[in-house]
Coordinates of C-alpha atoms in Angstrom, one line a residue:
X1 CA -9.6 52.0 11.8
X2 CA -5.8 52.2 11.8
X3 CA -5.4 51.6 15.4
X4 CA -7.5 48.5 14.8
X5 CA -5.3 47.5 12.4
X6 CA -1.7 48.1 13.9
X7 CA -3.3 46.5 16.6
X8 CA -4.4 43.0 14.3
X9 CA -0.5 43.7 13.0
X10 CA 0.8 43.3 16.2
X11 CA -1.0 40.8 18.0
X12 CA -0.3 38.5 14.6
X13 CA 4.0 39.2 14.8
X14 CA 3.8 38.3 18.7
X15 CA 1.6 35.3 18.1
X16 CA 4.2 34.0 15.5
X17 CA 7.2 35.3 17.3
X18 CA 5.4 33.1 20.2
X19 CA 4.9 30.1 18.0
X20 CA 8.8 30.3 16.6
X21 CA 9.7 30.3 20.1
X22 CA 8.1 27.8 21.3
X23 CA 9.2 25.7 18.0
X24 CA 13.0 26.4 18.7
X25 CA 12.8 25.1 22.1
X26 CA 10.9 22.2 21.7
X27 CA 12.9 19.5 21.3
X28 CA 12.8 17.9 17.5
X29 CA 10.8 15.2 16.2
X30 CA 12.1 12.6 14.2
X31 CA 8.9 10.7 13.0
X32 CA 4.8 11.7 12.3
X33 CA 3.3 9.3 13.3
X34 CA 0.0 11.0 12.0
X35 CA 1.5 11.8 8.4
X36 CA 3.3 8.0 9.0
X37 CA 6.4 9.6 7.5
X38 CA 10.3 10.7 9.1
X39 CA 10.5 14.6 9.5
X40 CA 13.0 16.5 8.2
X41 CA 16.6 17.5 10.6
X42 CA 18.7 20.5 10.7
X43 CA 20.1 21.1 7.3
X44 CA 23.8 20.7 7.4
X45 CA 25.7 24.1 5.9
X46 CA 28.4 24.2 3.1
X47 CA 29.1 27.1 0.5
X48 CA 28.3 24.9 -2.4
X49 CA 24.8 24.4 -1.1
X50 CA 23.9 28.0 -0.1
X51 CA 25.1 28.9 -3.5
X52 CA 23.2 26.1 -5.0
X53 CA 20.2 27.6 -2.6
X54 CA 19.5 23.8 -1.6
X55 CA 20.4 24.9 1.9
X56 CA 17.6 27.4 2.1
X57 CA 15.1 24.7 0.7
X58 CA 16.6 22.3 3.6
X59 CA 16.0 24.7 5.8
X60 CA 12.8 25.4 4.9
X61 CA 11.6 21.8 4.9
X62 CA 13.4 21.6 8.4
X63 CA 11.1 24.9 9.8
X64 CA 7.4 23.8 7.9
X65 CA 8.5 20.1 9.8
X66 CA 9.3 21.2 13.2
X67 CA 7.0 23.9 13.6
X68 CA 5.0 23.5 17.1
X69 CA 1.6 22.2 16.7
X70 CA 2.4 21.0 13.4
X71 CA -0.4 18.4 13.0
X72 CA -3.1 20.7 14.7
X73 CA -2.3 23.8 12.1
X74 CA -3.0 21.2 9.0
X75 CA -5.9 19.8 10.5
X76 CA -7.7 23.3 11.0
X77 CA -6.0 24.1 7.4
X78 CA -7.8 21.3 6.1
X79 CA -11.4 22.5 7.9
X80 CA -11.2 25.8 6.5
X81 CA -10.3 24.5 2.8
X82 CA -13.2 21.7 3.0
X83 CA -15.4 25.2 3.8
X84 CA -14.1 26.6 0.8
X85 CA -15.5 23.7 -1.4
X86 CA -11.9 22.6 -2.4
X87 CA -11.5 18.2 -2.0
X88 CA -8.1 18.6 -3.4
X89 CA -6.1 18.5 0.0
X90 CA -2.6 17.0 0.7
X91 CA -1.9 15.3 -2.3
X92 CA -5.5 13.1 -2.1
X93 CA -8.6 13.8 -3.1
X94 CA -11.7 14.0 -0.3
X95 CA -14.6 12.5 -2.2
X96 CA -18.2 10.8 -1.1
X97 CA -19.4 8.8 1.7
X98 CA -16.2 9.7 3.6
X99 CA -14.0 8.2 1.1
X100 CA -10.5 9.9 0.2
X101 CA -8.6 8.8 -2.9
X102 CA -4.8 8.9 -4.1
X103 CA -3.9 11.3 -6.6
X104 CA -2.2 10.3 -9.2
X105 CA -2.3 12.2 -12.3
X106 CA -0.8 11.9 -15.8
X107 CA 2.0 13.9 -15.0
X108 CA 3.1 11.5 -12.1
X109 CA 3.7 8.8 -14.5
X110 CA 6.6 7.7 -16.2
X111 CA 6.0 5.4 -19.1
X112 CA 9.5 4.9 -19.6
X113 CA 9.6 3.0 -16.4
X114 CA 6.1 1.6 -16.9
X115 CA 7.6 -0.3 -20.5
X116 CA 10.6 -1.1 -17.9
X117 CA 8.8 -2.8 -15.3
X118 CA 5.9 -4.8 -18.1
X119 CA 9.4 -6.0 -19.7
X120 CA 10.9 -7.4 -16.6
X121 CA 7.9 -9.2 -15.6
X122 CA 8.0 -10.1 -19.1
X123 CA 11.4 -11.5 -19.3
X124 CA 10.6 -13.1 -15.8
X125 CA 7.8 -15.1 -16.8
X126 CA 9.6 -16.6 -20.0
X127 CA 12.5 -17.6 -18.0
X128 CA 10.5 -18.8 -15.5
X129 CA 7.7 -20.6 -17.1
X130 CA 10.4 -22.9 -19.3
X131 CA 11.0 -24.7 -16.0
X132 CA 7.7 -24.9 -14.3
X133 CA 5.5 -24.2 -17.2
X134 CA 3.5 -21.1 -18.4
X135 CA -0.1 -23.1 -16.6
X136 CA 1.9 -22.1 -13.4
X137 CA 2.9 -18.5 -13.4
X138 CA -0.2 -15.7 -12.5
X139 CA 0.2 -12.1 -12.8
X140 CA -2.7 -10.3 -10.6
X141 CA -2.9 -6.6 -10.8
X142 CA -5.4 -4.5 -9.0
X143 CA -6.9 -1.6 -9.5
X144 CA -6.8 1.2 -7.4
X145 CA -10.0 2.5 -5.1
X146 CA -10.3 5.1 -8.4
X147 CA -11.2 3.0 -10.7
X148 CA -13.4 0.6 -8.9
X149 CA -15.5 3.4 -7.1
X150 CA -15.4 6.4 -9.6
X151 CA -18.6 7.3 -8.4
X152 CA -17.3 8.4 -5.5
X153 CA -14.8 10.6 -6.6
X154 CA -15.2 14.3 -6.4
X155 CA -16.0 16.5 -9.3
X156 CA -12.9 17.5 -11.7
X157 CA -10.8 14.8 -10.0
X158 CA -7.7 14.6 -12.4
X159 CA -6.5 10.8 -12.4
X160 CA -4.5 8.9 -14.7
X161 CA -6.2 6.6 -16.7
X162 CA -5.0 3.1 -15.0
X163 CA -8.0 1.0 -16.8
X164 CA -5.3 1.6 -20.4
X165 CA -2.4 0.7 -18.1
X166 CA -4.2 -2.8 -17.1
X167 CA -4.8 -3.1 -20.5
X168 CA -1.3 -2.4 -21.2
X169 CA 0.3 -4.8 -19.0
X170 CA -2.8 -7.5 -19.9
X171 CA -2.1 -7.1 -23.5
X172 CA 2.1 -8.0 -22.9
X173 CA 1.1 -11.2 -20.3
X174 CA -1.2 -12.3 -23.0
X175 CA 1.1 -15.7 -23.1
X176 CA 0.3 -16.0 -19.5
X177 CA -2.6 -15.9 -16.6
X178 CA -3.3 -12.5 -16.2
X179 CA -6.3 -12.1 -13.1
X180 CA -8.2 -8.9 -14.0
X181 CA -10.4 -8.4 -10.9
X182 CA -11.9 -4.9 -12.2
X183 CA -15.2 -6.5 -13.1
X184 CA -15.6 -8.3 -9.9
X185 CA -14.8 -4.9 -7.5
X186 CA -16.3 -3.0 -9.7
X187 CA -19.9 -5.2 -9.9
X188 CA -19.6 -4.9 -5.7
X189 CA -18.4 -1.4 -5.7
X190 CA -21.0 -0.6 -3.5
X191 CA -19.5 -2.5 -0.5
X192 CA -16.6 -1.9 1.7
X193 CA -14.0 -2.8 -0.8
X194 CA -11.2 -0.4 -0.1
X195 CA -10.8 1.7 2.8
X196 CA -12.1 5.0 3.6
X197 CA -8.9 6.7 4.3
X198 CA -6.1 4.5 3.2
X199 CA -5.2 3.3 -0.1
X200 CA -5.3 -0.5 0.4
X201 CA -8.5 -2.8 -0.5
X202 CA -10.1 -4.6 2.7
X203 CA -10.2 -7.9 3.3
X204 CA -13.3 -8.2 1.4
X205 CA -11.7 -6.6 -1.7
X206 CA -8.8 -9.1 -0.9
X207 CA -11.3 -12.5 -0.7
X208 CA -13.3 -11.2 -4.1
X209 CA -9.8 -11.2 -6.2
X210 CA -8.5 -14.5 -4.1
X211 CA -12.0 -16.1 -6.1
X212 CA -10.9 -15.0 -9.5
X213 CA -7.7 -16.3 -8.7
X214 CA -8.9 -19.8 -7.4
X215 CA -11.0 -20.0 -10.9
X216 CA -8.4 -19.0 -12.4
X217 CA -5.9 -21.8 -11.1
X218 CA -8.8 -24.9 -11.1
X219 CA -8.8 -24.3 -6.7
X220 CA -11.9 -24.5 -4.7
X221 CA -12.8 -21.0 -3.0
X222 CA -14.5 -21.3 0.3
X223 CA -18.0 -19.9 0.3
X224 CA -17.6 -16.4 2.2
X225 CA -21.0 -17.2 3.6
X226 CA -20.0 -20.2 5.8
X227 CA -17.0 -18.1 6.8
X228 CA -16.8 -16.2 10.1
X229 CA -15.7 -13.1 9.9
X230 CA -13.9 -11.6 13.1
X231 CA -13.2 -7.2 13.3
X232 CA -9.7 -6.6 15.4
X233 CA -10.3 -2.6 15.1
X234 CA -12.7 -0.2 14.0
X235 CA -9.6 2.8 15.1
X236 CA -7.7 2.4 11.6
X237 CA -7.1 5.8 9.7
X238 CA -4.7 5.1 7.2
X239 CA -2.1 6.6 4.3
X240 CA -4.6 9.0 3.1
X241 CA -5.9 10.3 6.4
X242 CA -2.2 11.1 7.2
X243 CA -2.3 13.0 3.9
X244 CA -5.3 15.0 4.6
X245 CA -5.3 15.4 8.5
X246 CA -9.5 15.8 8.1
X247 CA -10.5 16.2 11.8
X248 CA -13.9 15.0 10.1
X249 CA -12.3 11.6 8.8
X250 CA -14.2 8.4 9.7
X251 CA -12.3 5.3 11.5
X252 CA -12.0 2.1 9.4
X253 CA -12.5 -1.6 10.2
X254 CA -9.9 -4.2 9.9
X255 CA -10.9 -7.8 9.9
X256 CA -10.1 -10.9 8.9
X257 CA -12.2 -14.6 8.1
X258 CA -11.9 -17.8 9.0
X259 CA -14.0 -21.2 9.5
X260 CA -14.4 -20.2 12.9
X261 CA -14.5 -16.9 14.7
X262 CA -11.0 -17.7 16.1
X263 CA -9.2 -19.0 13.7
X264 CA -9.1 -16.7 10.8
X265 CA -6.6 -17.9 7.9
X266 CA -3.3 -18.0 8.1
X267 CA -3.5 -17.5 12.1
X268 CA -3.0 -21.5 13.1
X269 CA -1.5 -24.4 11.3
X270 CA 1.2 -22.7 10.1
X271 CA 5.3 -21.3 10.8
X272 CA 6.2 -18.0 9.5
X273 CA 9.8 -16.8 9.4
X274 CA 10.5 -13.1 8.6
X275 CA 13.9 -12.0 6.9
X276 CA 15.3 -15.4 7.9
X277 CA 15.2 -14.0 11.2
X278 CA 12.5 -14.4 13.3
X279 CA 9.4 -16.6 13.2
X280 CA 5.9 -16.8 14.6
X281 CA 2.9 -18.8 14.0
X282 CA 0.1 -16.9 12.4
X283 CA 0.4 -14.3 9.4
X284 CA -1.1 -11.7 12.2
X285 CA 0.4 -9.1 14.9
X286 CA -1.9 -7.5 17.0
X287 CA 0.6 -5.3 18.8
X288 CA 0.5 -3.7 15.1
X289 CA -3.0 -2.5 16.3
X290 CA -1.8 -0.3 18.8
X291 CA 0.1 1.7 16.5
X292 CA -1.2 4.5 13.9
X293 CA -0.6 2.1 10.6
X294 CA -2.9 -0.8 11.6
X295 CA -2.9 -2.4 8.0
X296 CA 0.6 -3.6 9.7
X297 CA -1.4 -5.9 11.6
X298 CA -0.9 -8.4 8.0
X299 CA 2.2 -9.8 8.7
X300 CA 3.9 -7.2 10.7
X301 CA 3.9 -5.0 7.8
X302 CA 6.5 -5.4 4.5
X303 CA 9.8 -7.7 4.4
X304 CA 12.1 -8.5 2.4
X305 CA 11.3 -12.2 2.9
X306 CA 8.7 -13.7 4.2
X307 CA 8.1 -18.1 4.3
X308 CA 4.6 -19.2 5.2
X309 CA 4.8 -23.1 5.9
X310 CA 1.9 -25.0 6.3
X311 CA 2.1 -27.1 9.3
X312 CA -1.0 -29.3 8.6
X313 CA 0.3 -30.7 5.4
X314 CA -1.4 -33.3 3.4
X315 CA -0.2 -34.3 0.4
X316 CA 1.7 -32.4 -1.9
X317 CA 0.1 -28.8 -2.6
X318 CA 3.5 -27.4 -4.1
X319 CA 5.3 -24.3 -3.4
X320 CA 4.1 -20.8 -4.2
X321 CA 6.5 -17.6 -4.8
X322 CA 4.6 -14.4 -4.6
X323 CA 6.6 -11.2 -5.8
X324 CA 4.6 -8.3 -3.9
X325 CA 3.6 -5.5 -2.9
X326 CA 1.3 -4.4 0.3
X327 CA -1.6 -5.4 -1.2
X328 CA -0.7 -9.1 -1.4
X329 CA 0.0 -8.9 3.1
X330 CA -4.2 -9.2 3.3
X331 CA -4.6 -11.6 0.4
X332 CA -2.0 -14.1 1.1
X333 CA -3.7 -15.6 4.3
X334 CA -6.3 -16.7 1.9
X335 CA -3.4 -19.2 0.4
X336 CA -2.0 -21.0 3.3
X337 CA -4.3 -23.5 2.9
X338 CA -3.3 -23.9 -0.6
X339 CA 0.6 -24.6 -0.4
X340 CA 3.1 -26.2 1.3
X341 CA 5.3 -23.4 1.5
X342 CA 4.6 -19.7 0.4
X343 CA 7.1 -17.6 -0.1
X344 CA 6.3 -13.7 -0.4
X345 CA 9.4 -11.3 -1.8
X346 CA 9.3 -7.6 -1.3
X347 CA 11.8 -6.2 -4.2
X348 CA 12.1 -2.9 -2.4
X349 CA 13.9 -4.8 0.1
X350 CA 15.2 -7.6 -1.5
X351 CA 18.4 -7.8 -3.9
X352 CA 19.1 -11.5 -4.3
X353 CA 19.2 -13.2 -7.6
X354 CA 15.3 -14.4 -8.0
X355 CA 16.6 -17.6 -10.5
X356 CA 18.4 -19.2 -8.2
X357 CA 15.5 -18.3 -5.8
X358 CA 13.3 -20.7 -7.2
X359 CA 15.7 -23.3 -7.6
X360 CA 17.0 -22.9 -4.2
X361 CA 13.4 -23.5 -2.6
X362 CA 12.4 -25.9 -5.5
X363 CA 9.1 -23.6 -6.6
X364 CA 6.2 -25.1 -8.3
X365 CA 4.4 -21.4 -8.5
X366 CA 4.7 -17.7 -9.2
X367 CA 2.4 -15.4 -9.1
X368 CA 2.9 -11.7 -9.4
X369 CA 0.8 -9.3 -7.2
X370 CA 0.8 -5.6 -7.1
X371 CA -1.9 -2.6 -6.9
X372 CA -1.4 -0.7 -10.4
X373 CA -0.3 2.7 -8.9
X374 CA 2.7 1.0 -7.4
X375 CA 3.6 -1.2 -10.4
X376 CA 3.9 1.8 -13.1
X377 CA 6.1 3.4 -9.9
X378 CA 8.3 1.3 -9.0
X379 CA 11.9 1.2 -9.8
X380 CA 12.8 -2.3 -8.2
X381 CA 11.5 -4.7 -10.7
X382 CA 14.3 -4.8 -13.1
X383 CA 15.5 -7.3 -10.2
X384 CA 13.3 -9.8 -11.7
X385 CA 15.8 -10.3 -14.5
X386 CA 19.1 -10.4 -12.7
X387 CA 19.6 -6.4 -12.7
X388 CA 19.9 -6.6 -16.8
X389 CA 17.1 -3.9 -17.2
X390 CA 18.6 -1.4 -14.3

């Protein structure tokens, strides 16, 4: 019995002395493409942060990241805790039906920043809506996969309670259109609404909020029924799959609609330009679906910029001014055929002055468009009012 067990001892050391060696030899990598995410580099060394011990946690970030095999040891770590009954894996929940969830609890909010960011949109709209009107500014906020499919969620799943937060923000836009789309996903819950194993809604989600929007802006909504709907992968596993690394995971469609087959919206009759800097004629790009983050394939992925011009103008639809998130890149094509000119800004990556935007490109409409979990988080909003809030 102790020979057995020296020998277990042994053959364990030389299998991780054999693992670290092959790990210091192999060259580095700079980017996961599975966990979609930059890995960390060599920690550089200085007294003050060995004595501060932040070079050891470097380090230790640096050796967990470029460990050999990296993705395949999570993967089989992930197998044996779904055999221990545990859906709490990576920072996401594993729940029904093959759907994984974000986690957010309580503790991950800050409601300092959530008063913050309802207060810039706030200010925002009031400044805004004395030039075009308050009939003209929208705020639409969506609910994450959470809410809308809670009975899918695995038992004891801790989240934070986002249906008081849309309530929150609902009650402070109460001057304003405010487009609450949790009854709508919630009444069709049992469709394919959000995707298995990333944290965005599909395109279905997307068309169900873009009718609550056109009824609540007096515009005609195509019947989805007389659309066509055209799938350009069924290979998509997304932010949450690169959380969990679940061997087990299923593949997700991406699709899009159209009046025809070929001609989804938002891929002819129009001219979009990207950062100023490059343009193309449809709101897709398919070489986006050759990569691991396929929900890229709306627009390219996120900008700071981004003009839509409608090429097949008649009349004068106006000009629309969508302040976004990731969520809005699948919704958005559903406008084209609404505007003139759409113009989506990204405030993660965009730092001009947003007053002077509107009178620059002489904008008839604002609406406001980002998934709950990422309006109580982020810290870019205070933009909105000219930096006043930062």
């Amino acid at each position: 019995m102790k020979k057995t067990r020296i020998a277990i001892t042994i053959i364990f050391i030389a299998f991780m002395g054999l693992v670290s060696g092959i790990s210091l030899i192999t060259p580095d990598r700079k980017f996961s493409p599975n966990e979609n995410r930059y890995l960390a580099e060599p920690p550089g060394i200085s007294t003050d942060d060995i004595l501060s011990g932040t070079f050891q946690n470097n380090l230790e970030d640096y050796l967990k990241d470029q460990l050999c095999f990296r993705d395949g040891w999570i993967t089989v770590k992930t197998g044996i805790q779904k055999l221990c009954g545990n859906t709490d894996i990576g920072g996401a929940y594993v729940g029904k039906d093959g759907y994984d969830f974000e986690k957010i609890t309580p503790e991950d909010v800050d409601d300092k920043l959530v008063d913050r960011n309802i207060r810039a949109v706030s200010d925002f709209f009031e400044e805004t809506s004395a030039s075009i009107g308050k009939e003209h500014v929208s705020f639409l906020l969506v609910p994450t996969s959470g809410l809308v499919m809670e009975d899918r969620l695995p038992k004891n799943a801790r989240l934070f309670d986002q249906a008081a937060y849309i309530d929150r923000v609902e009650d402070a836009m109460k001057d304003y259109s405010f487009i609450d789309v949790r009854g709508e996903l919630k009444e069709h819950n049992k469709e394919y609404l959000y995707y298995r194993t990333d944290h965005h809604w599909t395109t279905d989600g997307a068309y169900i909020a873009y009718e609550k929007w056109c009824s609540s802006t007096g515009r005609t909504c195509p019947d989805k029924a007389e659309l066509e709907q055209n799938t350009v992968t069924e290979k998509f596993r997304g932010s949450l799959y690169s959380k969990i690394l679940d061997a087990d995971s299923a593949y997700d469609s991406i699709w899009t609609y159209g009046l025809t087959e070929k001609e989804a919206f938002g891929s002819t009759g129009c001219k979009v330009t990207i950062d100023n800097k490059r343009t193309v004629d449809t709101c897709y790009d398919e070489k986006k679906l050759e990569e691991k983050d396929k929900y890229a394939y709306f627009f390219g992925g996120n900008y700071g910029e981004v003009h839509i011009e409608n090429t097949d103008k008649t009349g004068d639809k106006g000009k629309l001014l969508v302040i976004k998130d990731s969520f809005a890149n699948s919704f958005v094509p559903f406008l084209v055929n609404d505007y003139d000119d759409i113009y989506m800004v990204d405030l993660r990556y965009y730092n001009g002055d947003m007053a002077e935007y509107l009178k620059e490109n002489q904008i008839t409409d604002v609406l406001v468009l980002y998934n709950i979990s990422n309006f109580i988080s982020d810290r870019n909003l205070y933009k909105l009012s000219g930096g006043r809030l930062g």
